Amino acid sequence: MRNSGRPLLGIFGGTFDPIHYGHLRVAEEIGEMADLREVRVIPAGMPRLRADPVASLHHRVAMVHLATENNPRFKLDDREIRRHGISRTVDSLREIRQELDGVALCVITGADAFIKLAEWHSWRELFQLCHFIVAARPGHALTISRDDLPRELKDECAGRWVSSAEGLKQISSGLIFIAPTTLLDISATNIRARVAAGKSLRYLVPDAVLNYIATNHLYSGEL
Ligand code: ATP
Ligand code: MG
């Protein structure tokens, strides 16, 4: 389908356990690069493909709120935690497309998440619903070459790659852009481990998130 200049809207899902500067910088740079009208940050309730989050839903959403509230382009979207049950990107995309007519959705993922796309529910259908913007992540294959994708994903992706964010405006879904974002080797796993070891989180997460973690004694016991 021709896009005919419809605005692009970013969809950035994750467990955000906790949200950190790796997430925020990727969302900021991609928002700017692709001229996204908005970046929806969507915390996952119960992620289907990974272990349960450590912090409660309530705390994870509160931290996303603190980290995003001062950025006019970022918008916390809590639909997956209100849904009570397993979080599926395909359901959120269907809903958002119904609510917002005339925008093209761009799912933002890090390279580690995109490489596992074939494990997502109804993954082939996603290409009918959205574009993908993939941020390189230190230590993950897409920083090196798209040939490193698993076979069936590589086949599905063939012919979908565009070399600039501008290219995403050609049609309303089904394209993939690898975004040249600043490589930040920050992960929530490492942040949780640092808290458990009594180490500093300063400059890895916004101060408001740092204070929230301290006040609520998050991550001090478990990884
Ligand atoms: P965990 O270590 O608990 O898996 P995480 O840091 O990977 O946490 P997630 O909530 O799992 O954070 O990630 C949400 C999305 O953000 C995923 O698409 C992931 O690839 C991406 N992402 C997270 N950190 C970075 C980073 N430093 N650079 C690029 N992308 C990132
Ligand atoms: Mg992760």
XYZ file of N, CA and C and ligand atoms in Angstrom:
701
model
N 0.839 -1.193 0.000
C 0.000 0.000 0.000
C 0.886 1.260 0.000
N 0.602 2.249 -0.836
C 1.382 3.488 -0.806
C 1.130 4.218 0.501
N 2.146 4.812 1.024
C 2.002 5.497 2.306
C 1.406 6.895 2.116
N 1.679 7.485 1.026
C 1.238 8.841 0.703
C 1.434 9.815 1.879
N 2.654 9.809 2.409
C 3.057 10.833 3.373
C 2.424 10.747 4.750
N 1.920 9.591 5.144
C 1.324 9.546 6.478
C 2.410 9.632 7.555
N 2.105 10.250 8.702
C 3.124 10.385 9.746
C 3.524 9.031 10.332
N 4.770 8.946 10.801
C 5.275 7.715 11.414
C 5.162 7.821 12.937
N 4.748 6.732 13.550
C 4.627 6.685 15.004
C 5.462 5.521 15.541
N 6.331 5.777 16.512
C 7.198 4.725 17.051
C 6.506 3.938 18.159
N 6.768 2.643 18.172
C 6.224 1.754 19.207
C 7.422 1.071 19.848
N 7.656 1.337 21.119
C 8.852 0.813 21.775
C 8.427 0.001 22.998
N 8.429 -1.315 22.844
C 8.020 -2.198 23.936
C 9.225 -2.773 24.658
N 8.992 -3.210 25.893
C 10.078 -3.840 26.641
C 9.617 -4.135 28.055
N 10.458 -4.833 28.796
C 10.074 -5.055 30.197
C 10.453 -3.840 31.041
N 11.477 -3.112 30.609
C 11.886 -1.891 31.314
C 12.028 -2.156 32.814
N 12.919 -3.067 33.127
C 13.070 -3.586 34.500
C 14.486 -3.358 35.007
N 14.970 -2.098 35.126
C 14.269 -0.829 34.911
C 14.595 -0.217 33.544
N 13.868 0.862 33.205
C 14.208 1.670 32.014
C 15.569 2.345 32.275
N 16.388 2.474 31.221
C 17.734 3.045 31.391
C 18.109 3.911 30.183
N 19.296 4.510 30.248
C 19.707 5.435 29.179
C 19.922 4.729 27.840
N 20.175 3.413 27.835
C 20.248 2.689 26.557
C 18.911 2.799 25.829
N 17.818 2.550 26.555
C 16.479 2.673 25.961
C 16.192 4.115 25.530
N 16.474 5.034 26.432
C 16.038 6.412 26.207
C 16.802 7.065 25.061
N 18.086 6.765 24.960
C 18.883 7.370 23.895
C 18.477 6.801 22.525
N 18.220 5.491 22.482
C 17.755 4.860 21.241
C 16.422 5.492 20.802
N 15.515 5.661 21.738
C 14.201 6.230 21.397
C 14.344 7.683 20.942
N 15.221 8.410 21.586
C 15.426 9.817 21.221
C 16.036 9.935 19.821
N 17.085 9.145 19.577
C 17.779 9.266 18.288
C 16.893 8.777 17.148
N 16.175 7.686 17.364
C 15.313 7.166 16.297
C 14.135 8.110 16.077
N 13.627 8.674 17.164
C 12.532 9.645 17.027
C 12.941 10.801 16.137
N 14.158 11.265 16.346
C 14.684 12.406 15.580
C 14.983 12.000 14.131
N 15.676 10.881 14.002
C 16.133 10.404 12.690
C 14.962 10.106 11.746
N 13.919 9.490 12.288
C 12.786 9.071 11.445
C 11.638 10.073 11.522
N 11.878 11.169 12.209
C 10.858 12.201 12.342
C 9.543 11.597 12.860
N 9.662 10.791 13.922
C 8.473 10.132 14.465
C 7.585 11.158 15.167
N 6.319 11.092 14.903
C 5.378 12.036 15.524
C 5.374 11.826 17.036
N 5.563 10.578 17.425
C 5.525 10.246 18.853
C 6.230 8.901 19.022
N 6.823 8.668 20.181
C 7.337 7.331 20.501
C 6.519 6.805 21.671
N 5.725 5.790 21.411
C 4.935 5.154 22.468
C 5.812 4.156 23.206
N 6.000 4.347 24.475
C 6.791 3.405 25.277
C 5.795 2.485 25.986
N 5.882 1.190 25.684
C 4.849 0.250 26.146
C 5.464 -0.843 27.030
N 5.362 -0.689 28.343
C 5.876 -1.744 29.220
C 5.071 -3.033 29.044
N 5.777 -4.153 28.991
C 5.112 -5.447 28.832
C 4.608 -5.918 30.195
N 3.397 -6.458 30.217
C 2.844 -7.006 31.453
C 3.575 -8.289 31.774
N 3.127 -9.374 31.164
C 3.823 -10.655 31.315
C 4.451 -10.981 29.977
N 5.730 -10.764 29.813
C 6.348 -11.079 28.528
C 6.250 -12.585 28.281
N 5.945 -12.960 27.060
C 5.753 -14.374 26.748
C 7.087 -15.098 26.608
N 8.118 -14.361 26.216
C 9.336 -15.013 25.764
C 10.495 -14.939 26.750
N 10.227 -14.584 27.973
C 11.353 -14.459 28.896
C 10.859 -14.666 30.321
N 11.808 -14.717 31.240
C 11.465 -14.897 32.653
C 10.641 -13.708 33.143
N 9.857 -13.935 34.184
C 9.061 -12.845 34.743
C 9.979 -11.707 35.189
N 9.495 -10.472 35.020
C 10.292 -9.339 35.487
C 10.517 -9.416 36.997
N 11.545 -8.725 37.477
C 11.868 -8.717 38.898
C 11.001 -7.698 39.635
N 10.956 -6.468 39.135
C 10.126 -5.437 39.773
C 8.668 -5.624 39.358
N 7.764 -5.187 40.225
C 6.333 -5.321 39.915
C 5.963 -4.400 38.748
N 4.826 -4.722 38.159
C 4.276 -3.876 37.102
C 4.204 -2.424 37.534
N 3.673 -2.248 38.715
C 3.479 -0.901 39.255
C 4.803 -0.128 39.258
N 5.850 -0.754 39.752
C 7.139 -0.064 39.825
C 7.725 0.177 38.433
N 7.614 -0.796 37.553
C 8.197 -0.617 36.207
C 7.510 0.529 35.461
N 6.186 0.594 35.602
C 5.461 1.686 34.938
C 5.805 3.028 35.573
N 5.919 3.040 36.887
C 6.257 4.301 37.565
C 7.612 4.813 37.081
N 8.561 3.910 36.894
C 9.894 4.331 36.439
C 9.856 4.816 34.986
N 9.062 4.147 34.146
C 8.926 4.616 32.757
C 8.291 6.005 32.756
N 7.319 6.190 33.616
C 6.669 7.507 33.700
C 7.697 8.585 34.070
N 8.480 8.318 35.111
C 9.475 9.307 35.554
C 10.496 9.605 34.453
N 10.869 8.561 33.709
C 11.928 8.722 32.708
C 11.433 9.397 31.435
N 10.141 9.373 31.188
C 9.634 9.865 29.895
C 8.835 11.159 30.007
N 8.436 11.541 31.215
C 7.442 12.616 31.346
C 7.919 13.966 30.813
N 9.238 14.200 30.808
C 9.706 15.515 30.356
C 10.081 15.560 28.884
N 9.856 14.473 28.172
C 10.180 14.481 26.744
C 8.883 14.552 25.943
N 8.681 15.663 25.218
C 7.386 15.839 24.541
C 7.089 14.761 23.500
N 8.136 14.085 22.980
C 7.885 13.070 21.962
C 7.517 11.703 22.575
N 7.926 11.488 23.819
C 7.695 10.173 24.444
C 6.306 10.121 25.086
N 5.661 8.975 24.941
C 4.354 8.817 25.576
C 4.243 7.420 26.186
N 4.041 7.374 27.477
C 3.831 6.083 28.154
C 2.472 5.533 27.743
N 2.457 4.294 27.288
C 1.209 3.644 26.868
C 1.104 2.365 27.703
N 0.128 2.326 28.598
C 0.085 1.204 29.551
C -0.901 0.108 29.146
N -1.205 -0.004 27.858
C -2.235 -0.975 27.435
C -1.854 -2.424 27.749
N -0.576 -2.756 27.678
C -0.221 -4.173 27.876
C -0.320 -4.577 29.344
N -0.135 -3.612 30.227
C -0.267 -3.985 31.640
C -1.728 -3.955 32.069
N -2.567 -3.205 31.372
C -4.001 -3.214 31.683
C -4.675 -4.465 31.153
N -4.004 -5.123 30.183
C -4.640 -6.259 29.518
C -4.681 -7.512 30.405
N -3.860 -7.558 31.433
C -3.819 -8.720 32.337
C -3.630 -10.002 31.546
N -2.467 -10.403 31.386
C -2.209 -11.637 30.651
C -0.941 -11.453 29.869
N -0.757 -12.343 28.942
C 0.488 -12.334 28.190
C 0.528 -11.145 27.229
N 1.687 -10.492 27.152
C 1.829 -9.337 26.265
C 2.193 -9.793 24.865
N 1.409 -9.362 23.895
C 1.733 -9.674 22.502
C 1.732 -8.392 21.698
N 2.836 -8.158 21.033
C 2.960 -6.942 20.224
C 1.875 -6.895 19.155
N 1.562 -8.052 18.569
C 0.583 -8.065 17.481
C -0.763 -7.515 17.951
N -1.179 -7.809 19.179
C -2.460 -7.299 19.696
C -2.402 -5.781 19.862
N -1.293 -5.300 20.407
C -1.164 -3.852 20.608
C -1.176 -3.117 19.269
N -0.477 -3.676 18.284
C -0.426 -3.014 16.981
C -1.810 -2.973 16.337
N -2.550 -4.067 16.442
C -3.908 -4.078 15.865
C -4.762 -3.001 16.522
N -4.673 -2.922 17.845
C -5.477 -1.926 18.580
C -5.089 -0.506 18.188
N -3.792 -0.243 18.170
C -3.345 1.137 17.910
C -3.726 1.542 16.484
N -3.650 0.597 15.554
C -4.043 0.930 14.174
C -5.522 1.292 14.096
N -6.337 0.628 14.933
C -7.765 0.962 14.936
C -8.014 2.328 15.548
N -7.241 2.624 16.595
C -7.455 3.892 17.304
C -6.959 5.087 16.489
N -5.855 4.890 15.779
C -5.216 6.014 15.089
C -5.202 5.756 13.593
N -6.159 6.245 12.955
C -6.217 6.049 11.512
C -5.159 6.937 10.847
N -4.547 6.434 9.815
C -3.702 7.315 9.006
C -2.282 7.511 9.497
N -1.818 6.730 10.465
C -0.397 6.780 10.806
C 0.244 5.444 10.426
N 1.544 5.480 10.156
C 2.277 4.235 9.902
C 3.065 3.908 11.173
N 2.911 2.680 11.670
C 3.559 2.307 12.932
C 4.951 1.752 12.672
N 5.883 2.140 13.514
C 7.260 1.650 13.406
C 7.643 1.021 14.741
N 7.800 -0.294 14.772
C 8.231 -0.960 15.997
C 9.739 -0.791 16.138
N 10.159 -0.286 17.284
C 11.578 -0.069 17.569
C 12.070 -1.228 18.439
N 13.142 -1.876 18.013
C 13.735 -2.924 18.855
C 15.250 -2.791 18.824
N 15.885 -3.360 19.833
C 17.322 -3.537 19.767
C 17.624 -4.766 18.919
N 18.874 -4.883 18.492
C 19.269 -5.996 17.623
C 19.006 -7.354 18.278
N 19.209 -7.449 19.587
C 19.005 -8.739 20.273
C 17.551 -9.183 20.198
N 16.639 -8.240 20.291
C 15.208 -8.571 20.223
C 14.810 -8.896 18.776
N 15.321 -8.142 17.822
C 14.923 -8.364 16.423
C 15.384 -9.737 15.921
N 16.539 -10.157 16.351
C 17.065 -11.462 15.930
C 16.128 -12.600 16.325
N 15.361 -12.378 17.389
C 14.427 -13.406 17.873
C 13.002 -13.179 17.370
N 12.835 -12.367 16.358
C 11.483 -12.003 15.914
C 10.625 -13.220 15.555
N 11.240 -14.257 15.001
C 10.466 -15.430 14.575
C 9.861 -16.196 15.759
N 10.230 -15.801 16.984
C 9.597 -16.430 18.162
C 8.363 -15.644 18.606
N 8.146 -14.465 18.037
C 7.009 -13.646 18.469
C 5.713 -14.230 17.913
N 4.638 -13.985 18.634
C 3.329 -14.467 18.211
C 2.945 -13.823 16.868
N 2.464 -14.628 15.932
C 2.022 -14.143 14.602
C 3.066 -13.243 13.947
N 4.309 -13.655 14.001
C 5.380 -12.720 13.603
C 5.310 -12.315 12.140
N 4.879 -13.212 11.282
C 4.844 -12.802 9.865
C 3.770 -11.734 9.637
N 2.692 -11.819 10.422
C 1.618 -10.826 10.274
C 2.087 -9.424 10.661
N 3.101 -9.364 11.522
C 3.586 -8.051 11.960
C 3.991 -7.183 10.773
N 4.491 -7.826 9.719
C 4.940 -7.044 8.564
C 3.776 -6.400 7.799
N 2.559 -6.875 8.079
C 1.370 -6.212 7.495
C 0.933 -5.030 8.361
N 1.452 -4.993 9.596
C 0.957 -4.007 10.562
C 1.937 -2.864 10.824
N 3.227 -3.097 10.604
C 4.215 -2.085 11.003
C 5.501 -2.218 10.195
N 6.301 -1.174 10.291
C 7.708 -1.239 9.892
C 8.516 -1.621 11.139
N 9.794 -1.957 10.924
C 10.705 -2.161 12.048
C 11.877 -1.193 11.929
N 12.235 -0.603 13.057
C 13.465 0.181 13.131
C 14.327 -0.502 14.189
N 15.485 -0.968 13.760
C 16.323 -1.793 14.631
C 17.558 -1.004 15.044
N 17.765 -0.935 16.352
C 18.948 -0.243 16.870
C 20.047 -1.269 17.109
N 21.223 -0.962 16.621
C 22.358 -1.839 16.902
C 22.566 -1.891 18.411
N 23.017 -3.039 18.883
C 23.280 -3.164 20.319
C 24.642 -3.811 20.478
N 25.511 -3.222 21.283
C 26.856 -3.781 21.393
C 26.807 -5.277 21.698
N 27.605 -6.048 20.975
C 27.680 -7.481 21.235
C 26.635 -8.294 20.506
N 25.815 -7.673 19.666
C 24.785 -8.429 18.956
C 24.971 -8.341 17.452
N 24.573 -9.422 16.796
C 24.979 -9.632 15.419
C 24.582 -8.536 14.436
N 23.440 -7.902 14.611
C 23.026 -6.932 13.599
C 23.918 -5.702 13.539
N 24.765 -5.532 14.503
C 25.748 -4.455 14.385
C 26.747 -4.806 13.285
N 26.846 -6.109 12.979
C 27.855 -6.526 12.014
C 27.213 -6.743 10.635
N 26.193 -7.616 10.585
C 25.633 -7.919 9.275
C 24.245 -8.521 9.394
N 23.376 -8.126 8.465
C 22.037 -8.698 8.493
C 22.050 -10.158 8.034
N 23.147 -10.620 7.464
C 23.264 -12.024 7.063
C 23.301 -12.948 8.276
N 23.505 -12.386 9.459
C 23.579 -13.219 10.657
C 22.204 -13.622 11.196
N 21.137 -13.228 10.539
C 19.801 -13.580 11.039
C 19.526 -15.066 10.865
N 18.688 -15.643 11.747
C 18.270 -17.027 11.537
C 17.560 -17.167 10.186
N 17.654 -18.350 9.594
C 17.238 -18.589 8.217
C 15.825 -18.075 7.849
N 14.800 -18.496 8.613
C 13.438 -18.134 8.178
C 13.188 -16.634 8.339
N 13.827 -16.023 9.318
C 13.693 -14.573 9.476
C 14.406 -13.859 8.332
N 15.581 -14.357 8.011
C 16.351 -13.753 6.914
C 15.549 -13.799 5.604
N 14.903 -14.952 5.369
C 14.101 -15.092 4.145
C 12.926 -14.116 4.146
N 12.249 -14.009 5.286
C 11.088 -13.108 5.367
C 11.526 -11.648 5.194
N 12.715 -11.337 5.660
C 13.194 -9.949 5.616
C 13.723 -9.551 4.234
N 13.990 -10.542 3.398
C 14.574 -10.230 2.084
C 13.678 -9.246 1.332
N 14.289 -8.233 0.772
C 13.539 -7.244 -0.005
C 12.855 -6.184 0.851
N 13.002 -6.284 2.159
C 12.319 -5.316 3.033
C 13.261 -4.233 3.562
N 14.569 -4.393 3.352
C 15.535 -3.478 3.959
C 15.529 -2.128 3.257
N 15.540 -1.071 4.039
C 15.741 0.267 3.462
C 16.963 0.890 4.133
N 17.652 1.756 3.390
C 18.925 2.253 3.899
C 18.810 3.627 4.560
N 17.611 4.182 4.601
C 17.442 5.451 5.322
C 16.051 5.468 5.949
N 15.926 6.291 6.986
C 14.619 6.406 7.645
C 13.591 6.967 6.666
N 14.048 7.806 5.762
C 13.174 8.390 4.743
C 12.485 7.292 3.930
N 13.230 6.189 3.697
C 12.709 5.072 2.907
C 11.457 4.446 3.509
N 11.253 4.629 4.822
C 10.081 4.032 5.480
C 8.791 4.714 5.054
N 8.928 5.872 4.422
C 7.714 6.613 4.056
C 7.092 6.122 2.750
N 7.808 5.207 2.055
C 7.298 4.738 0.750
C 5.966 4.007 0.867
N 5.878 3.120 1.857
C 4.659 2.326 2.049
C 4.315 2.320 3.536
N 3.161 1.794 3.911
C 2.724 1.977 5.305
C 3.163 0.866 6.254
N 3.718 -0.227 5.739
C 4.219 -1.279 6.635
C 5.156 -2.200 5.867
N 5.892 -3.030 6.627
C 6.632 -4.127 6.003
C 8.089 -3.851 5.680
N 8.609 -2.671 6.049
C 10.014 -2.363 5.747
C 10.850 -2.407 7.035
N 12.156 -2.547 6.847
C 13.072 -2.634 7.998
C 14.233 -1.679 7.784
N 14.510 -0.901 8.816
C 15.634 0.037 8.761
C 16.541 -0.214 9.968
N 17.817 -0.440 9.711
C 18.779 -0.548 10.816
C 19.300 0.855 11.103
N 18.980 1.359 12.275
C 19.275 2.756 12.595
C 20.675 2.882 13.196
N 21.464 3.807 12.677
C 22.810 4.004 13.219
C 22.782 4.839 14.490
N 22.380 4.230 15.578
C 22.293 4.947 16.854
C 23.614 4.818 17.619
N 23.778 5.667 18.595
C 24.970 5.591 19.456
C 24.960 4.257 20.207
N 26.046 3.544 20.144
C 26.106 2.244 20.818
C 26.346 2.443 22.313
N 25.396 2.019 23.097
C 25.526 2.137 24.552
C 25.374 0.746 25.154
N 26.417 0.264 25.746
C 26.385 -1.094 26.290
C 25.807 -1.064 27.709
N 24.516 -0.754 27.774
C 23.808 -0.694 29.060
C 22.678 -1.707 28.986
N 22.514 -2.523 30.006
C 21.378 -3.441 30.043
C 20.749 -3.421 31.428
N 19.457 -3.736 31.470
C 18.758 -3.795 32.757
C 19.335 -4.922 33.611
N 19.761 -6.007 32.966
C 20.359 -7.121 33.720
C 21.579 -6.631 34.493
N 22.423 -5.868 33.806
C 23.622 -5.352 34.460
C 23.262 -4.355 35.568
N 22.231 -3.556 35.317
C 21.804 -2.579 36.333
C 21.309 -3.300 37.590
N 20.511 -4.348 37.401
C 20.023 -5.107 38.569
C 21.192 -5.727 39.343
N 22.159 -6.230 38.599
C 23.327 -6.840 39.256
C 24.117 -5.783 40.033
N 24.200 -4.584 39.465
C 24.927 -3.518 40.155
C 24.237 -3.154 41.462
N 22.908 -3.057 41.425
C 22.190 -2.718 42.664
C 22.435 -3.800 43.709
N 22.318 -5.058 43.274
C 22.488 -6.166 44.228
C 23.894 -6.153 44.828
N 24.855 -5.651 44.064
C 26.245 -5.607 44.553
C 26.560 -4.287 45.263
N 25.544 -3.433 45.404
C 25.746 -2.156 46.104
C 26.536 -1.141 45.302
N 26.548 -1.300 43.966
C 27.330 -0.361 43.138
C 26.464 0.779 42.587
N 27.130 1.800 42.119
C 26.444 3.016 41.652
C 25.701 2.818 40.329
N 24.546 3.468 40.216
C 23.789 3.477 38.940
C 23.852 4.839 38.267
N 24.583 5.748 38.881
C 24.600 7.106 38.352
C 25.110 7.118 36.912
N 24.442 7.879 36.061
C 24.733 8.020 34.616
C 24.351 6.788 33.785
N 23.732 5.798 34.421
C 23.173 4.666 33.656
C 21.672 4.803 33.527
N 21.063 5.444 34.509
C 19.617 5.702 34.500
C 19.405 7.159 34.893
N 18.259 7.742 34.511
C 17.990 9.120 34.952
C 17.946 9.197 36.481
N 18.272 10.381 37.019
C 18.297 10.543 38.477
C 16.955 10.176 39.113
N 15.867 10.516 38.436
C 14.549 10.219 39.022
C 14.361 8.706 39.172
N 14.880 7.938 38.223
C 14.767 6.471 38.288
C 15.702 5.942 39.373
N 16.884 6.507 39.423
C 17.852 6.115 40.456
C 17.255 6.314 41.853
N 16.639 7.475 42.057
C 16.041 7.761 43.370
C 14.869 6.830 43.649
N 14.100 6.532 42.611
C 12.937 5.650 42.785
C 13.398 4.248 43.208
N 14.446 3.773 42.577
C 14.973 2.433 42.908
C 15.445 2.402 44.367
N 16.129 3.483 44.766
C 16.647 3.530 46.142
C 15.495 3.620 47.146
N 14.558 4.514 46.890
C 13.454 4.726 47.839
C 12.622 3.470 48.021
N 12.439 2.738 46.931
C 11.564 1.557 46.998
C 12.336 0.243 47.189
N 13.626 0.383 47.430
C 14.474 -0.791 47.704
C 14.358 -1.857 46.623
N 14.324 -1.420 45.357
C 14.176 -2.393 44.273
C 15.519 -3.061 43.982
N 15.461 -4.291 43.553
C 16.600 -5.062 43.020
C 17.696 -5.368 44.030
N 17.466 -5.065 45.315
C 18.588 -5.256 46.233
C 18.812 -6.729 46.578
N 17.755 -7.540 46.466
C 17.904 -8.944 46.833
C 18.182 -9.877 45.683
N 17.443 -9.694 44.587
C 17.528 -10.682 43.495
C 18.124 -10.048 42.250
N 18.504 -10.897 41.325
C 18.926 -10.415 40.022
C 17.787 -10.587 39.046
P 17.195 -7.146 30.290
O 18.676 -7.141 30.496
O 16.381 -7.339 31.527
O 16.734 -8.022 29.125
P 17.244 -4.822 28.567
O 18.256 -3.811 28.951
O 17.550 -5.754 27.423
O 16.823 -5.637 29.866
P 14.530 -4.712 27.691
O 13.393 -4.128 28.453
O 14.670 -6.185 27.607
O 15.886 -4.072 28.284
O 14.594 -4.105 26.229
C 13.535 -3.450 25.578
C 13.996 -3.111 24.171
O 15.078 -2.179 24.214
C 14.516 -4.331 23.388
O 14.119 -4.184 22.036
C 16.025 -4.190 23.527
O 16.716 -4.790 22.457
C 16.196 -2.680 23.514
N 17.408 -2.227 24.216
C 17.642 -2.329 25.528
N 18.835 -1.818 25.850
C 19.388 -1.377 24.707
C 20.653 -0.762 24.385
N 21.565 -0.502 25.319
N 20.883 -0.450 23.080
C 19.956 -0.753 22.119
N 18.753 -1.323 22.356
C 18.469 -1.639 23.639
Mg 16.406 -7.474 27.107
